[in-house]
mmCIF file of C-alpha atoms in Angstrom:
data_model
loop_
_atom_site.group_PDB
_atom_site.id
_atom_site.type_symbol
_atom_site.label_atom_id
_atom_site.label_comp_id
_atom_site.label_asym_id
_atom_site.label_seq_id
_atom_site.Cartn_x
_atom_site.Cartn_y
_atom_site.Cartn_z
ATOM 1 C CA MET A 218 3.218 -7.361 35.206
ATOM 2 C CA SER A 219 1.772 -5.069 33.012
ATOM 3 C CA THR A 220 -1.938 -3.510 33.830
ATOM 4 C CA ARG A 221 -1.985 -1.940 29.742
ATOM 5 C CA PRO A 222 -4.728 -2.529 28.437
ATOM 6 C CA VAL A 223 -4.023 -5.382 24.968
ATOM 7 C CA LEU A 224 -5.371 -5.237 21.578
ATOM 8 C CA GLY A 225 -5.103 -8.080 19.788
ATOM 9 C CA ILE A 226 -3.776 -7.934 16.295
ATOM 10 C CA GLY A 227 -5.597 -10.634 13.860
ATOM 11 C CA VAL A 228 -3.820 -10.187 9.768
ATOM 12 C CA VAL A 229 -5.743 -11.245 6.554
ATOM 13 C CA GLY A 230 -2.913 -12.513 4.501
ATOM 14 C CA PHE A 231 0.610 -13.690 5.112
ATOM 15 C CA GLY A 232 2.651 -12.654 2.378
ATOM 16 C CA TRP A 233 4.862 -10.571 1.750
ATOM 17 C CA MET A 234 3.108 -7.618 3.154
ATOM 18 C CA GLY A 235 1.330 -9.132 5.515
ATOM 19 C CA GLN A 236 4.349 -10.369 7.056
ATOM 20 C CA ALA A 237 6.371 -6.640 7.084
ATOM 21 C CA HIS A 238 3.394 -5.870 9.349
ATOM 22 C CA SER A 239 3.136 -8.541 11.745
ATOM 23 C CA ARG A 240 6.515 -8.750 12.430
ATOM 24 C CA SER A 241 6.567 -4.673 13.222
ATOM 25 C CA ALA A 242 3.577 -4.697 14.802
ATOM 26 C CA ALA A 243 5.728 -7.632 17.518
ATOM 27 C CA ARG A 244 8.184 -5.628 18.039
ATOM 28 C CA ILE A 245 5.691 -2.539 18.891
ATOM 29 C CA ALA A 246 6.684 -2.947 22.598
ATOM 30 C CA SER A 247 10.877 -2.395 22.037
ATOM 31 C CA LEU A 248 9.978 -0.215 19.635
ATOM 32 C CA PHE A 249 7.485 1.968 22.138
ATOM 33 C CA PRO A 250 8.278 1.363 25.073
ATOM 34 C CA GLU A 251 6.664 4.429 26.801
ATOM 35 C CA ARG A 252 3.434 3.090 24.980
ATOM 36 C CA SER A 253 -0.820 3.336 26.647
ATOM 37 C CA PHE A 254 -1.368 -0.666 25.175
ATOM 38 C CA ASP A 255 0.090 -3.649 25.010
ATOM 39 C CA THR A 256 -0.192 -5.592 21.723
ATOM 40 C CA ALA A 257 -1.032 -9.378 20.816
ATOM 41 C CA LEU A 258 -0.859 -11.343 17.458
ATOM 42 C CA ILE A 259 -3.585 -13.235 18.428
ATOM 43 C CA VAL A 260 -4.476 -15.093 14.753
ATOM 44 C CA CYS A 261 -3.619 -14.908 10.825
ATOM 45 C CA GLY A 262 -5.224 -16.409 8.337
ATOM 46 C CA ASP A 263 -3.928 -17.286 5.198
ATOM 47 C CA ASN A 264 -4.901 -20.072 2.534
ATOM 48 C CA VAL A 265 -1.145 -21.976 2.554
ATOM 49 C CA ALA A 266 -0.351 -24.038 4.957
ATOM 50 C CA GLU A 267 3.579 -22.803 5.129
ATOM 51 C CA ARG A 268 2.858 -20.138 5.238
ATOM 52 C CA ARG A 269 0.034 -20.459 8.039
ATOM 53 C CA GLU A 270 3.259 -22.393 9.974
ATOM 54 C CA GLN A 271 4.947 -19.549 9.915
ATOM 55 C CA ALA A 272 3.209 -17.103 11.574
ATOM 56 C CA VAL A 273 2.693 -19.614 14.546
ATOM 57 C CA SER A 274 7.001 -20.346 14.793
ATOM 58 C CA GLY A 275 7.769 -17.648 13.210
ATOM 59 C CA VAL A 276 6.444 -14.237 14.170
ATOM 60 C CA GLY A 277 4.041 -15.766 17.460
ATOM 61 C CA PHE A 278 0.587 -15.790 16.248
ATOM 62 C CA ARG A 279 -1.326 -17.970 18.757
ATOM 63 C CA GLU A 280 -2.720 -19.194 16.113
ATOM 64 C CA ALA A 281 -3.110 -19.606 12.542
ATOM 65 C CA VAL A 282 -5.914 -20.185 9.924
ATOM 66 C CA GLU A 283 -7.151 -20.877 6.899
ATOM 67 C CA ASP A 284 -10.438 -19.119 6.143
ATOM 68 C CA TRP A 285 -10.154 -15.325 6.622
ATOM 69 C CA ARG A 286 -13.518 -15.293 8.855
ATOM 70 C CA ALA A 287 -12.184 -16.760 11.824
ATOM 71 C CA VAL A 288 -10.057 -13.832 12.162
ATOM 72 C CA VAL A 289 -12.809 -11.066 12.013
ATOM 73 C CA ASP A 290 -14.839 -12.844 13.986
ATOM 74 C CA HIS A 291 -12.208 -13.800 16.689
ATOM 75 C CA PRO A 292 -13.591 -12.717 20.239
ATOM 76 C CA ASP A 293 -9.864 -11.183 20.957
ATOM 77 C CA VAL A 294 -9.145 -9.726 18.515
ATOM 78 C CA ASP A 295 -9.514 -5.765 18.238
ATOM 79 C CA VAL A 296 -7.989 -4.973 14.866
ATOM 80 C CA VAL A 297 -7.561 -6.163 11.510
ATOM 81 C CA TYR A 298 -5.400 -5.471 9.255
ATOM 82 C CA VAL A 299 -5.786 -6.609 5.819
ATOM 83 C CA THR A 300 -3.054 -7.337 3.592
ATOM 84 C CA ALA A 301 -5.063 -10.354 1.212
ATOM 85 C CA PRO A 302 -4.635 -9.572 -3.109
ATOM 86 C CA ASN A 303 -6.249 -6.294 -3.719
ATOM 87 C CA MET A 304 -10.220 -7.820 -4.472
ATOM 88 C CA MET A 305 -10.084 -9.668 -1.608
ATOM 89 C CA HIS A 306 -10.157 -6.191 0.759
ATOM 90 C CA GLU A 307 -13.723 -5.113 0.342
ATOM 91 C CA GLU A 308 -15.960 -8.781 1.454
ATOM 92 C CA ILE A 309 -12.737 -8.569 4.713
ATOM 93 C CA ALA A 310 -12.590 -5.069 5.106
ATOM 94 C CA ILE A 311 -16.863 -4.749 5.621
ATOM 95 C CA ALA A 312 -16.629 -7.512 8.016
ATOM 96 C CA ALA A 313 -14.054 -6.280 10.289
ATOM 97 C CA ALA A 314 -16.269 -2.945 10.095
ATOM 98 C CA GLU A 315 -19.598 -4.398 10.593
ATOM 99 C CA ALA A 316 -17.748 -6.999 13.802
ATOM 100 C CA GLY A 317 -16.611 -3.400 15.169
ATOM 101 C CA LYS A 318 -13.019 -3.838 14.319
ATOM 102 C CA ALA A 319 -10.868 -0.980 14.085
ATOM 103 C CA VAL A 320 -9.415 -1.920 10.185
ATOM 104 C CA PHE A 321 -6.014 -0.982 8.786
ATOM 105 C CA CYS A 322 -6.372 -1.999 5.133
ATOM 106 C CA GLU A 323 -3.439 -2.446 2.452
ATOM 107 C CA LYS A 324 -2.905 0.210 -0.660
ATOM 108 C CA PRO A 325 -5.345 0.021 -2.426
ATOM 109 C CA VAL A 326 -7.900 0.461 0.159
ATOM 110 C CA GLY A 327 -10.000 -2.069 -2.888
ATOM 111 C CA GLY A 328 -9.075 -3.599 -6.747
ATOM 112 C CA THR A 329 -11.597 -0.792 -7.277
ATOM 113 C CA PRO A 330 -12.315 2.986 -7.391
ATOM 114 C CA ASP A 331 -16.361 1.773 -6.518
ATOM 115 C CA GLN A 332 -15.560 -0.834 -4.103
ATOM 116 C CA THR A 333 -12.951 1.773 -1.988
ATOM 117 C CA VAL A 334 -16.440 4.138 -2.311
ATOM 118 C CA ARG A 335 -17.795 0.906 -0.708
ATOM 119 C CA ILE A 336 -15.756 -0.081 2.031
ATOM 120 C CA GLU A 337 -15.531 3.750 2.985
ATOM 121 C CA ALA A 338 -18.604 3.546 3.417
ATOM 122 C CA ALA A 339 -19.255 0.947 5.661
ATOM 123 C CA ALA A 340 -16.508 1.551 8.258
ATOM 124 C CA ARG A 341 -17.941 5.028 8.520
ATOM 125 C CA ARG A 342 -20.897 3.739 9.017
ATOM 126 C CA ALA A 343 -19.467 1.207 11.751
ATOM 127 C CA GLY A 344 -17.941 4.057 13.360
ATOM 128 C CA VAL A 345 -14.769 2.442 13.493
ATOM 129 C CA ILE A 346 -10.532 3.706 13.286
ATOM 130 C CA THR A 347 -9.182 3.208 10.314
ATOM 131 C CA GLY A 348 -5.952 3.624 9.209
ATOM 132 C CA VAL A 349 -4.169 2.341 5.068
ATOM 133 C CA GLY A 350 -0.366 1.580 4.274
ATOM 134 C CA TYR A 351 0.085 4.968 3.374
ATOM 135 C CA ASN A 352 3.486 5.318 5.004
ATOM 136 C CA TYR A 353 5.245 7.723 2.650
ATOM 137 C CA ARG A 354 3.961 10.589 4.495
ATOM 138 C CA TRP A 355 5.546 10.322 7.940
ATOM 139 C CA ALA A 356 8.898 10.449 6.283
ATOM 140 C CA PRO A 357 10.988 13.293 8.072
ATOM 141 C CA LEU A 358 11.610 15.075 4.896
ATOM 142 C CA VAL A 359 8.110 14.666 3.862
ATOM 143 C CA GLN A 360 6.940 16.152 7.008
ATOM 144 C CA HIS A 361 8.951 19.124 6.597
ATOM 145 C CA ALA A 362 7.898 19.713 2.558
ATOM 146 C CA LYS A 363 4.426 19.794 4.454
ATOM 147 C CA ALA A 364 5.596 22.180 6.748
ATOM 148 C CA LEU A 365 7.749 24.655 3.806
ATOM 149 C CA ILE A 366 4.413 24.829 1.891
ATOM 150 C CA ASP A 367 2.226 25.276 4.330
ATOM 151 C CA SER A 368 4.077 28.141 5.611
ATOM 152 C CA GLY A 369 4.312 30.145 2.705
ATOM 153 C CA ARG A 370 8.144 29.384 1.971
ATOM 154 C CA LEU A 371 7.375 28.052 -1.515
ATOM 155 C CA GLY A 372 4.932 30.876 -2.345
ATOM 156 C CA GLU A 373 1.643 30.386 -4.315
ATOM 157 C CA ILE A 374 2.117 26.851 -5.695
ATOM 158 C CA THR A 375 1.688 26.379 -9.627
ATOM 159 C CA ASN A 376 2.997 22.759 -10.627
ATOM 160 C CA TYR A 377 3.310 19.019 -8.611
ATOM 161 C CA ARG A 378 5.337 16.389 -10.463
ATOM 162 C CA GLY A 379 4.742 12.929 -8.880
ATOM 163 C CA ARG A 380 6.575 10.150 -9.975
ATOM 164 C CA PHE A 381 7.166 6.247 -8.828
ATOM 165 C CA PHE A 382 9.580 4.180 -10.709
ATOM 166 C CA SER A 383 10.288 0.264 -10.183
ATOM 167 C CA MET A 384 11.762 -2.675 -11.633
ATOM 168 C CA TYR A 385 10.281 -5.418 -10.066
ATOM 169 C CA GLY A 386 8.365 -6.126 -12.815
ATOM 170 C CA ALA A 387 10.695 -5.751 -15.170
ATOM 171 C CA ASP A 388 11.636 -8.813 -15.518
ATOM 172 C CA PRO A 389 9.774 -11.489 -18.400
ATOM 173 C CA MET A 390 10.600 -13.790 -16.544
ATOM 174 C CA GLY A 391 8.456 -12.927 -13.483
ATOM 175 C CA LEU A 392 6.260 -14.713 -12.326
ATOM 176 C CA LEU A 393 2.897 -14.290 -13.164
ATOM 177 C CA SER A 394 1.639 -13.377 -9.960
ATOM 178 C CA TRP A 395 -2.308 -12.271 -8.614
ATOM 179 C CA ARG A 396 -0.525 -8.768 -9.219
ATOM 180 C CA PHE A 397 -0.415 -9.095 -12.570
ATOM 181 C CA LEU A 398 -4.062 -9.694 -12.885
ATOM 182 C CA VAL A 399 -6.897 -7.540 -13.405
ATOM 183 C CA ASP A 400 -9.537 -10.393 -11.086
ATOM 184 C CA GLU A 401 -7.113 -10.655 -8.439
ATOM 185 C CA ALA A 402 -5.289 -7.256 -7.461
ATOM 186 C CA GLY A 403 -7.608 -4.694 -9.556
ATOM 187 C CA TYR A 404 -5.813 -1.867 -11.614
ATOM 188 C CA GLY A 405 -1.582 -2.489 -12.205
ATOM 189 C CA VAL A 406 1.102 0.526 -11.585
ATOM 190 C CA SER A 407 -1.830 2.330 -10.843
ATOM 191 C CA SER A 408 -2.804 0.767 -7.831
ATOM 192 C CA ASP A 409 0.581 -1.286 -6.587
ATOM 193 C CA ILE A 410 2.285 2.443 -6.586
ATOM 194 C CA LEU A 411 1.417 5.265 -8.037
ATOM 195 C CA SER A 412 -1.626 5.237 -5.709
ATOM 196 C CA HIS A 413 1.494 6.560 -3.065
ATOM 197 C CA ALA A 414 2.767 9.419 -5.356
ATOM 198 C CA VAL A 415 -1.261 10.809 -5.299
ATOM 199 C CA ASP A 416 -1.612 10.100 -2.089
ATOM 200 C CA LEU A 417 1.575 12.500 -1.153
ATOM 201 C CA ALA A 418 0.020 14.722 -3.394
ATOM 202 C CA HIS A 419 -3.450 14.826 -1.408
ATOM 203 C CA MET A 420 -0.833 15.328 2.017
ATOM 204 C CA LEU A 421 1.321 18.177 0.262
ATOM 205 C CA ILE A 422 -1.096 20.140 -2.227
ATOM 206 C CA GLY A 423 -4.642 19.012 -1.902
ATOM 207 C CA PRO A 424 -6.994 17.716 -3.333
ATOM 208 C CA ILE A 425 -7.223 16.811 -7.479
ATOM 209 C CA THR A 426 -10.511 17.681 -10.341
ATOM 210 C CA GLU A 427 -9.668 16.622 -13.452
ATOM 211 C CA VAL A 428 -7.739 14.372 -14.269
ATOM 212 C CA SER A 429 -5.783 12.893 -18.043
ATOM 213 C CA GLY A 430 -4.610 9.538 -17.971
ATOM 214 C CA THR A 431 -2.836 7.308 -20.307
ATOM 215 C CA ARG A 432 -2.028 3.794 -19.537
ATOM 216 C CA GLU A 433 0.425 0.294 -21.154
ATOM 217 C CA THR A 434 1.585 -2.903 -20.683
ATOM 218 C CA PHE A 435 4.824 -3.676 -21.745
ATOM 219 C CA ILE A 436 4.755 -7.117 -20.643
ATOM 220 C CA ARG A 437 1.977 -9.527 -22.184
ATOM 221 C CA ASP A 438 2.315 -13.087 -21.274
ATOM 222 C CA ARG A 439 4.455 -14.154 -18.393
ATOM 223 C CA PRO A 440 5.414 -17.694 -17.481
ATOM 224 C CA LEU A 441 2.485 -18.954 -15.280
ATOM 225 C CA PRO A 442 3.381 -19.408 -10.686
ATOM 226 C CA LYS A 443 4.112 -22.131 -9.083
ATOM 227 C CA ALA A 444 1.779 -23.058 -5.132
ATOM 228 C CA GLY A 445 3.488 -20.188 -3.398
ATOM 229 C CA GLY A 446 5.381 -18.557 -5.765
ATOM 230 C CA THR A 447 5.354 -14.641 -5.924
ATOM 231 C CA HIS A 448 6.257 -11.572 -8.025
ATOM 232 C CA TYR A 449 9.735 -11.584 -7.522
ATOM 233 C CA ASP A 450 10.219 -15.461 -8.342
ATOM 234 C CA ARG A 451 11.525 -16.268 -11.947
ATOM 235 C CA GLY A 452 10.555 -19.071 -14.845
ATOM 236 C CA GLN A 453 12.398 -20.270 -17.278
ATOM 237 C CA PRO A 454 12.433 -19.697 -21.113
ATOM 238 C CA GLY A 455 9.957 -22.095 -22.491
ATOM 239 C CA ASP A 456 7.544 -22.131 -19.164
ATOM 240 C CA PRO A 457 4.041 -22.489 -19.575
ATOM 241 C CA THR A 458 1.962 -18.828 -19.801
ATOM 242 C CA GLY A 459 -0.484 -16.515 -19.385
ATOM 243 C CA ALA A 460 -1.621 -13.390 -19.265
ATOM 244 C CA VAL A 461 -1.117 -10.398 -17.939
ATOM 245 C CA THR A 462 -4.441 -8.392 -17.625
ATOM 246 C CA ASN A 463 -3.397 -5.041 -16.127
ATOM 247 C CA GLU A 464 -0.441 -1.829 -16.612
ATOM 248 C CA ASP A 465 3.036 -1.399 -15.906
ATOM 249 C CA TYR A 466 2.894 1.491 -16.795
ATOM 250 C CA ALA A 467 0.155 4.791 -16.926
ATOM 251 C CA ALA A 468 0.563 8.134 -16.352
ATOM 252 C CA ALA A 469 -2.015 11.300 -15.923
ATOM 253 C CA MET A 470 -2.082 15.054 -16.296
ATOM 254 C CA VAL A 471 -4.021 16.637 -13.782
ATOM 255 C CA ARG A 472 -5.179 20.037 -12.340
ATOM 256 C CA PHE A 473 -5.660 20.499 -8.251
ATOM 257 C CA ALA A 474 -8.656 21.832 -6.284
ATOM 258 C CA ASN A 475 -6.805 25.200 -5.693
ATOM 259 C CA GLY A 476 -5.301 26.207 -9.125
ATOM 260 C CA ALA A 477 -2.001 24.373 -9.651
ATOM 261 C CA ARG A 478 -1.390 22.015 -12.410
ATOM 262 C CA GLY A 479 0.445 18.804 -11.800
ATOM 263 C CA THR A 480 1.961 15.681 -13.610
ATOM 264 C CA PHE A 481 1.713 11.797 -12.800
ATOM 265 C CA GLU A 482 4.083 8.831 -13.714
ATOM 266 C CA SER A 483 4.700 5.465 -12.820
ATOM 267 C CA SER A 484 6.358 1.662 -14.093
ATOM 268 C CA ARG A 485 6.576 -1.264 -12.590
ATOM 269 C CA ALA A 486 8.457 -2.448 -15.659
ATOM 270 C CA ILE A 487 11.757 -0.119 -15.676
ATOM 271 C CA ILE A 488 14.901 -0.633 -16.241
ATOM 272 C CA GLY A 489 17.210 1.490 -12.795
ATOM 273 C CA PRO A 490 15.681 2.283 -10.089
ATOM 274 C CA GLU A 491 14.695 -0.382 -7.000
ATOM 275 C CA SER A 492 12.197 2.843 -5.514
ATOM 276 C CA GLN A 493 11.765 5.660 -6.916
ATOM 277 C CA MET A 494 9.023 7.281 -5.353
ATOM 278 C CA ALA A 495 9.887 11.554 -5.521
ATOM 279 C CA PHE A 496 8.212 14.706 -6.080
ATOM 280 C CA ASP A 497 9.145 18.212 -7.420
ATOM 281 C CA VAL A 498 6.563 20.973 -5.975
ATOM 282 C CA TYR A 499 6.882 24.702 -7.590
ATOM 283 C CA GLY A 500 5.746 28.029 -6.338
ATOM 284 C CA THR A 501 5.669 31.379 -7.083
ATOM 285 C CA LYS A 502 8.918 32.147 -4.364
ATOM 286 C CA GLY A 503 10.641 28.780 -4.349
ATOM 287 C CA ALA A 504 11.120 24.947 -5.203
ATOM 288 C CA LEU A 505 12.348 21.642 -3.045
ATOM 289 C CA ARG A 506 12.688 18.255 -4.860
ATOM 290 C CA TRP A 507 12.672 14.722 -2.924
ATOM 291 C CA ASN A 508 13.539 11.202 -3.966
ATOM 292 C CA LEU A 509 12.895 8.219 -1.354
ATOM 293 C CA GLU A 510 16.182 6.288 -2.738
ATOM 294 C CA THR A 511 18.238 8.953 -0.963
ATOM 295 C CA MET A 512 15.057 9.716 1.570
ATOM 296 C CA ASN A 513 17.423 11.971 4.013
ATOM 297 C CA GLU A 514 18.183 14.926 1.354
ATOM 298 C CA MET A 515 15.963 17.377 0.464
ATOM 299 C CA GLN A 516 16.606 20.107 -2.214
ATOM 300 C CA VAL A 517 15.534 23.425 -1.212
ATOM 301 C CA PHE A 518 15.334 26.618 -4.207
#
């Protein structure tokens, strides 16, 4: 019998991302045999009955509840995963921090910048451990790119180009899920996938001090979803529709604190790329290029 301490996990939101994190947490024991702790899937919160049943019978949570507060307040929960729609993050994450729980919050931390600032302040006041789902930082070649830049191999960095193109919203018959609604998701592609490209720029190049941007919505109406429908599901011509209220496309020109210039571009409604999250870094002595779609390859010049 193990004598390692047990880390109790609670998850709020059992949609696509909540399920991904829950299944990963269930595999910690097999993936990390050298770990100094054990984990237990304590409780999952979701407002859809079928997903609650799946959390227990399919993934192994001890229980599932409709009210997310029961996750935050559960005495056996040590860390709360916040994987609910973006505009719910603030209330859940702050409540979890104030309850003394460690908080892992999916990106974007808040649905708006102001929400993100308030969540960060609450976590600092509470002194809890936090994490955000910017997972691409840990791709082996992204780590290698960071090492090359820091070593001076590329010289002084002058230009950065970051982009994230995906076609998950390119189908006009894709349902009007919460991701397309500003009241539930906050910003659109800016928060959903462009934020990954910005995060890597912060890691690789440094802070951004100036921004000039543009955004656009190309598909302005989508079929209304039925219960439990996601943006991966399709409607049919003639179905009732509703208005898309956040952006499909965003781009920006930026200046970094070290003087480098950069550009960012992202679209969820572009045809072709499935998940083209890529960057180019240019310096006075060399350059490099990486694309998630061929994540084990990097060009160095």
